[in-house]
Amino acid sequence: VNRVGESINTIAAITEEQASATQDITNRMEAVHQHTETIRRHAEETGESIYHVSSEVNDLRKQTIRSIPELTPEQLIRVVQTEHALYQWWTYNALLGYQSIDDLKEIDHEACRFGQWYGQMKGSSLAASPSFKAIEEPHREFHEMVEQVKQTIVHGNQSNANELLEQLNGKTHDIIRLLKELQAEVVP
């Protein structure tokens, strides 16, 4: 009976230690969870702040462009490099929920500033240049990808939108590289 009593006391002591250890683990996990939530909240606030600042900078960029009576071809190509990088940026922000998906305008490759200029230049001597010819198809594909991401976001397919955004990132780099090549031919 004494042995049974000792065994019960030992088991009770071990159970008490385990309960204490379990409570300690629970408390630590709760602290980690709270820290994680704080970090997540700060990351969201930072992302939203970056979005708002970039939106204000873009408004300033637009005002500056409007103040220039007529862009030279070199200036125009610089502007459209930025605009195509911004299409990708605004698409990314729409995916994050910072920007309304409805704000993604000028998705048609012929409606954007570059597309309009490109259409006008098709009858010029520049149209014969290799870089001018090389950019037409990737430019169309770029705008189609922006539209695909937009539709994927509208339909709530986040993982597919992330994949398309990765592809759009590559296409953005291609467009900017091709625009730089075109710019080198345009600049006397």
PDB file of C-alpha atoms in Angstrom:
ATOM      1  CA  VAL A   1       0.000   0.000   0.000  1.00  0.00           C
ATOM      2  CA  ASN A   2       2.923   2.324   0.812  1.00  0.00           C
ATOM      3  CA  ARG A   3       4.473   1.563  -2.593  1.00  0.00           C
ATOM      4  CA  VAL A   4       1.193   2.289  -4.314  1.00  0.00           C
ATOM      5  CA  GLY A   5       0.912   5.537  -2.383  1.00  0.00           C
ATOM      6  CA  GLU A   6       4.476   6.520  -3.340  1.00  0.00           C
ATOM      7  CA  SER A   7       3.801   5.638  -6.962  1.00  0.00           C
ATOM      8  CA  ILE A   8       0.647   7.745  -6.948  1.00  0.00           C
ATOM      9  CA  ASN A   9       2.552  10.661  -5.397  1.00  0.00           C
ATOM     10  CA  THR A  10       5.328  10.286  -8.027  1.00  0.00           C
ATOM     11  CA  ILE A  11       2.766  10.153 -10.832  1.00  0.00           C
ATOM     12  CA  ALA A  12       0.981  13.177  -9.370  1.00  0.00           C
ATOM     13  CA  ALA A  13       4.271  15.091  -9.175  1.00  0.00           C
ATOM     14  CA  ILE A  14       5.164  14.168 -12.759  1.00  0.00           C
ATOM     15  CA  THR A  15       1.677  15.104 -13.941  1.00  0.00           C
ATOM     16  CA  GLU A  16       1.963  18.425 -12.133  1.00  0.00           C
ATOM     17  CA  GLU A  17       5.352  19.099 -13.781  1.00  0.00           C
ATOM     18  CA  GLN A  18       3.939  18.170 -17.181  1.00  0.00           C
ATOM     19  CA  ALA A  19       0.951  20.440 -16.633  1.00  0.00           C
ATOM     20  CA  SER A  20       3.291  23.262 -15.650  1.00  0.00           C
ATOM     21  CA  ALA A  21       5.509  22.637 -18.692  1.00  0.00           C
ATOM     22  CA  THR A  22       2.443  22.462 -20.946  1.00  0.00           C
ATOM     23  CA  GLN A  23       1.167  25.758 -19.521  1.00  0.00           C
ATOM     24  CA  ASP A  24       4.609  27.319 -20.062  1.00  0.00           C
ATOM     25  CA  ILE A  25       4.640  26.112 -23.690  1.00  0.00           C
ATOM     26  CA  THR A  26       1.107  27.435 -24.183  1.00  0.00           C
ATOM     27  CA  ASN A  27       2.099  30.836 -22.770  1.00  0.00           C
ATOM     28  CA  ARG A  28       5.163  31.004 -25.010  1.00  0.00           C
ATOM     29  CA  MET A  29       3.157  29.973 -28.073  1.00  0.00           C
ATOM     30  CA  GLU A  30       0.598  32.667 -27.282  1.00  0.00           C
ATOM     31  CA  ALA A  31       3.409  35.239 -27.008  1.00  0.00           C
ATOM     32  CA  VAL A  32       4.816  34.109 -30.369  1.00  0.00           C
ATOM     33  CA  HIS A  33       1.337  34.341 -31.883  1.00  0.00           C
ATOM     34  CA  GLN A  34       0.891  37.877 -30.532  1.00  0.00           C
ATOM     35  CA  HIS A  35       4.286  38.923 -31.890  1.00  0.00           C
ATOM     36  CA  THR A  36       3.443  37.375 -35.245  1.00  0.00           C
ATOM     37  CA  GLU A  37       0.156  39.286 -35.369  1.00  0.00           C
ATOM     38  CA  THR A  38       1.935  42.523 -34.483  1.00  0.00           C
ATOM     39  CA  ILE A  39       4.492  41.956 -37.245  1.00  0.00           C
ATOM     40  CA  ARG A  40       1.724  41.088 -39.743  1.00  0.00           C
ATOM     41  CA  ARG A  41      -0.184  44.256 -38.820  1.00  0.00           C
ATOM     42  CA  HIS A  42       2.965  46.387 -39.175  1.00  0.00           C
ATOM     43  CA  ALA A  43       3.752  44.775 -42.530  1.00  0.00           C
ATOM     44  CA  GLU A  44       0.232  45.544 -43.782  1.00  0.00           C
ATOM     45  CA  GLU A  45       0.463  49.140 -42.566  1.00  0.00           C
ATOM     46  CA  THR A  46       3.884  49.527 -44.203  1.00  0.00           C
ATOM     47  CA  GLY A  47       2.619  48.058 -47.474  1.00  0.00           C
ATOM     48  CA  GLU A  48      -0.383  50.352 -47.482  1.00  0.00           C
ATOM     49  CA  SER A  49       1.830  53.363 -46.695  1.00  0.00           C
ATOM     50  CA  ILE A  50       4.177  52.472 -49.553  1.00  0.00           C
ATOM     51  CA  TYR A  51       1.181  52.185 -51.856  1.00  0.00           C
ATOM     52  CA  HIS A  52      -0.120  55.633 -50.835  1.00  0.00           C
ATOM     53  CA  VAL A  53       3.299  57.251 -51.265  1.00  0.00           C
ATOM     54  CA  SER A  54       3.736  55.625 -54.675  1.00  0.00           C
ATOM     55  CA  SER A  55       0.294  56.873 -55.667  1.00  0.00           C
ATOM     56  CA  GLU A  56       1.227  60.424 -54.656  1.00  0.00           C
ATOM     57  CA  VAL A  57       4.530  60.193 -56.525  1.00  0.00           C
ATOM     58  CA  ASN A  58       2.644  58.954 -59.582  1.00  0.00           C
ATOM     59  CA  ASP A  59       0.267  61.930 -59.379  1.00  0.00           C
ATOM     60  CA  LEU A  60       3.289  64.226 -59.282  1.00  0.00           C
ATOM     61  CA  ARG A  61       4.791  62.360 -62.266  1.00  0.00           C
ATOM     62  CA  LYS A  62       1.577  62.851 -64.235  1.00  0.00           C
ATOM     63  CA  GLN A  63       1.470  66.580 -63.404  1.00  0.00           C
ATOM     64  CA  THR A  64       5.061  66.963 -64.535  1.00  0.00           C
ATOM     65  CA  ILE A  65       4.380  65.198 -67.834  1.00  0.00           C
ATOM     66  CA  ARG A  66       1.311  67.386 -68.448  1.00  0.00           C
ATOM     67  CA  SER A  67       3.468  70.472 -67.927  1.00  0.00           C
ATOM     68  CA  ILE A  68       5.710  69.514 -70.865  1.00  0.00           C
ATOM     69  CA  PRO A  69       4.180  70.911 -74.078  1.00  0.00           C
ATOM     70  CA  GLU A  70       5.423  68.075 -76.290  1.00  0.00           C
ATOM     71  CA  LEU A  71       7.502  65.071 -75.369  1.00  0.00           C
ATOM     72  CA  THR A  72      10.450  64.255 -77.592  1.00  0.00           C
ATOM     73  CA  PRO A  73      10.599  60.620 -78.750  1.00  0.00           C
ATOM     74  CA  GLU A  74      13.378  59.986 -76.211  1.00  0.00           C
ATOM     75  CA  GLN A  75      11.308  61.503 -73.379  1.00  0.00           C
ATOM     76  CA  LEU A  76       8.242  59.575 -74.479  1.00  0.00           C
ATOM     77  CA  ILE A  77      10.123  56.283 -74.404  1.00  0.00           C
ATOM     78  CA  ARG A  78      11.402  57.046 -70.906  1.00  0.00           C
ATOM     79  CA  VAL A  79       7.874  57.878 -69.794  1.00  0.00           C
ATOM     80  CA  VAL A  80       6.415  54.669 -71.226  1.00  0.00           C
ATOM     81  CA  GLN A  81       9.159  52.593 -69.593  1.00  0.00           C
ATOM     82  CA  THR A  82       7.979  53.994 -66.275  1.00  0.00           C
ATOM     83  CA  GLU A  83       4.322  53.559 -67.174  1.00  0.00           C
ATOM     84  CA  HIS A  84       4.758  49.886 -68.033  1.00  0.00           C
ATOM     85  CA  ALA A  85       6.638  49.273 -64.788  1.00  0.00           C
ATOM     86  CA  LEU A  86       3.769  51.087 -63.046  1.00  0.00           C
ATOM     87  CA  TYR A  87       1.143  48.876 -64.748  1.00  0.00           C
ATOM     88  CA  GLN A  88       2.874  45.952 -63.100  1.00  0.00           C
ATOM     89  CA  TRP A  89       3.108  47.834 -59.771  1.00  0.00           C
ATOM     90  CA  TRP A  90      -0.593  48.774 -59.765  1.00  0.00           C
ATOM     91  CA  THR A  91      -1.529  45.210 -60.710  1.00  0.00           C
ATOM     92  CA  TYR A  92       0.523  43.918 -57.772  1.00  0.00           C
ATOM     93  CA  ASN A  93      -1.167  46.426 -55.463  1.00  0.00           C
ATOM     94  CA  ALA A  94      -4.586  45.336 -56.724  1.00  0.00           C
ATOM     95  CA  LEU A  95      -3.629  41.758 -55.874  1.00  0.00           C
ATOM     96  CA  LEU A  96      -2.719  42.899 -52.340  1.00  0.00           C
ATOM     97  CA  GLY A  97      -6.018  44.760 -52.057  1.00  0.00           C
ATOM     98  CA  TYR A  98      -4.518  48.253 -51.798  1.00  0.00           C
ATOM     99  CA  GLN A  99      -5.829  49.390 -55.162  1.00  0.00           C
ATOM    100  CA  SER A 100      -9.200  48.829 -56.736  1.00  0.00           C
ATOM    101  CA  ILE A 101      -9.020  46.395 -59.614  1.00  0.00           C
ATOM    102  CA  ASP A 102     -11.309  48.785 -61.501  1.00  0.00           C
ATOM    103  CA  ASP A 103      -8.539  51.398 -61.459  1.00  0.00           C
ATOM    104  CA  LEU A 104      -6.427  49.277 -63.819  1.00  0.00           C
ATOM    105  CA  LYS A 105      -7.110  51.197 -66.998  1.00  0.00           C
ATOM    106  CA  GLU A 106      -5.441  51.419 -70.378  1.00  0.00           C
ATOM    107  CA  ILE A 107      -5.064  47.667 -70.475  1.00  0.00           C
ATOM    108  CA  ASP A 108      -5.435  47.548 -74.243  1.00  0.00           C
ATOM    109  CA  HIS A 109      -2.000  47.666 -75.863  1.00  0.00           C
ATOM    110  CA  GLU A 110      -3.188  50.207 -78.424  1.00  0.00           C
ATOM    111  CA  ALA A 111      -4.747  52.516 -75.800  1.00  0.00           C
ATOM    112  CA  CYS A 112      -1.700  53.119 -73.611  1.00  0.00           C
ATOM    113  CA  ARG A 113       0.564  56.070 -74.374  1.00  0.00           C
ATOM    114  CA  PHE A 114       3.159  53.833 -76.042  1.00  0.00           C
ATOM    115  CA  GLY A 115       0.533  51.956 -78.062  1.00  0.00           C
ATOM    116  CA  GLN A 116      -0.856  55.216 -79.424  1.00  0.00           C
ATOM    117  CA  TRP A 117       2.628  56.477 -80.321  1.00  0.00           C
ATOM    118  CA  TYR A 118       3.546  53.119 -81.818  1.00  0.00           C
ATOM    119  CA  GLY A 119       0.456  53.198 -84.026  1.00  0.00           C
ATOM    120  CA  GLN A 120       1.313  56.694 -85.217  1.00  0.00           C
ATOM    121  CA  MET A 121       4.899  55.721 -85.970  1.00  0.00           C
ATOM    122  CA  LYS A 122       3.998  52.669 -88.069  1.00  0.00           C
ATOM    123  CA  GLY A 123       4.094  54.813 -91.178  1.00  0.00           C
ATOM    124  CA  SER A 124       7.431  56.441 -90.350  1.00  0.00           C
ATOM    125  CA  SER A 125      10.989  55.426 -91.185  1.00  0.00           C
ATOM    126  CA  LEU A 126      11.369  54.194 -87.596  1.00  0.00           C
ATOM    127  CA  ALA A 127       8.934  51.376 -88.376  1.00  0.00           C
ATOM    128  CA  ALA A 128      11.651  49.649 -90.415  1.00  0.00           C
ATOM    129  CA  SER A 129      14.024  49.386 -87.445  1.00  0.00           C
ATOM    130  CA  PRO A 130      14.498  45.960 -85.847  1.00  0.00           C
ATOM    131  CA  SER A 131      13.786  47.206 -82.314  1.00  0.00           C
ATOM    132  CA  PHE A 132      10.540  48.857 -83.449  1.00  0.00           C
ATOM    133  CA  LYS A 133       9.378  45.603 -85.020  1.00  0.00           C
ATOM    134  CA  ALA A 134      10.594  43.491 -82.089  1.00  0.00           C
ATOM    135  CA  ILE A 135       8.528  45.263 -79.454  1.00  0.00           C
ATOM    136  CA  GLU A 136       5.051  44.965 -80.976  1.00  0.00           C
ATOM    137  CA  GLU A 137       4.259  41.361 -79.973  1.00  0.00           C
ATOM    138  CA  PRO A 138       5.787  41.469 -76.442  1.00  0.00           C
ATOM    139  CA  HIS A 139       3.962  44.749 -75.844  1.00  0.00           C
ATOM    140  CA  ARG A 140       0.637  43.185 -76.813  1.00  0.00           C
ATOM    141  CA  GLU A 141       1.425  40.130 -74.630  1.00  0.00           C
ATOM    142  CA  PHE A 142       2.294  42.397 -71.689  1.00  0.00           C
ATOM    143  CA  HIS A 143      -1.113  44.067 -71.806  1.00  0.00           C
ATOM    144  CA  GLU A 144      -2.862  40.722 -72.214  1.00  0.00           C
ATOM    145  CA  MET A 145      -1.079  39.475 -69.103  1.00  0.00           C
ATOM    146  CA  VAL A 146      -2.202  42.526 -67.125  1.00  0.00           C
ATOM    147  CA  GLU A 147      -5.770  41.749 -68.199  1.00  0.00           C
ATOM    148  CA  GLN A 148      -5.327  38.072 -67.240  1.00  0.00           C
ATOM    149  CA  VAL A 149      -4.099  39.031 -63.766  1.00  0.00           C
ATOM    150  CA  LYS A 150      -7.009  41.457 -63.439  1.00  0.00           C
ATOM    151  CA  GLN A 151      -9.552  38.771 -64.371  1.00  0.00           C
ATOM    152  CA  THR A 152      -7.896  36.249 -62.072  1.00  0.00           C
ATOM    153  CA  ILE A 153      -8.119  38.705 -59.163  1.00  0.00           C
ATOM    154  CA  VAL A 154     -11.774  39.439 -60.004  1.00  0.00           C
ATOM    155  CA  HIS A 155     -12.519  35.699 -59.865  1.00  0.00           C
ATOM    156  CA  GLY A 156     -10.649  35.337 -56.553  1.00  0.00           C
ATOM    157  CA  ASN A 157      -7.971  32.935 -57.761  1.00  0.00           C
ATOM    158  CA  GLN A 158      -5.079  34.275 -55.656  1.00  0.00           C
ATOM    159  CA  SER A 159      -2.550  31.526 -56.383  1.00  0.00           C
ATOM    160  CA  ASN A 160      -3.055  31.761 -60.142  1.00  0.00           C
ATOM    161  CA  ALA A 161      -2.816  35.555 -59.918  1.00  0.00           C
ATOM    162  CA  ASN A 162       0.521  35.203 -58.106  1.00  0.00           C
ATOM    163  CA  GLU A 163       1.834  32.932 -60.877  1.00  0.00           C
ATOM    164  CA  LEU A 164       0.673  35.344 -63.561  1.00  0.00           C
ATOM    165  CA  LEU A 165       2.242  38.240 -61.676  1.00  0.00           C
ATOM    166  CA  GLU A 166       5.586  36.400 -61.743  1.00  0.00           C
ATOM    167  CA  GLN A 167       5.250  36.037 -65.514  1.00  0.00           C
ATOM    168  CA  LEU A 168       4.225  39.679 -65.798  1.00  0.00           C
ATOM    169  CA  ASN A 169       7.379  40.655 -63.934  1.00  0.00           C
ATOM    170  CA  GLY A 170       9.481  38.898 -66.587  1.00  0.00           C
ATOM    171  CA  LYS A 171       7.466  40.474 -69.388  1.00  0.00           C
ATOM    172  CA  THR A 172       7.906  43.911 -67.791  1.00  0.00           C
ATOM    173  CA  HIS A 173      11.681  43.461 -67.861  1.00  0.00           C
ATOM    174  CA  ASP A 174      11.461  42.398 -71.521  1.00  0.00           C
ATOM    175  CA  ILE A 175       9.392  45.468 -72.431  1.00  0.00           C
ATOM    176  CA  ILE A 176      11.751  47.847 -70.651  1.00  0.00           C
ATOM    177  CA  ARG A 177      14.787  46.239 -72.319  1.00  0.00           C
ATOM    178  CA  LEU A 178      13.129  46.504 -75.744  1.00  0.00           C
ATOM    179  CA  LEU A 179      12.125  50.118 -75.077  1.00  0.00           C
ATOM    180  CA  LYS A 180      15.732  50.919 -74.197  1.00  0.00           C
ATOM    181  CA  GLU A 181      16.862  49.343 -77.455  1.00  0.00           C
ATOM    182  CA  LEU A 182      14.254  51.391 -79.330  1.00  0.00           C
ATOM    183  CA  GLN A 183      15.355  54.496 -77.465  1.00  0.00           C
ATOM    184  CA  ALA A 184      18.953  53.920 -78.603  1.00  0.00           C
ATOM    185  CA  GLU A 185      17.716  53.937 -82.224  1.00  0.00           C
ATOM    186  CA  VAL A 186      15.504  56.987 -81.732  1.00  0.00           C
ATOM    187  CA  VAL A 187      18.122  59.186 -80.074  1.00  0.00           C
ATOM    188  CA  PRO A 188      20.277  60.848 -82.730  1.00  0.00           C
TER     189      PRO A 188
END
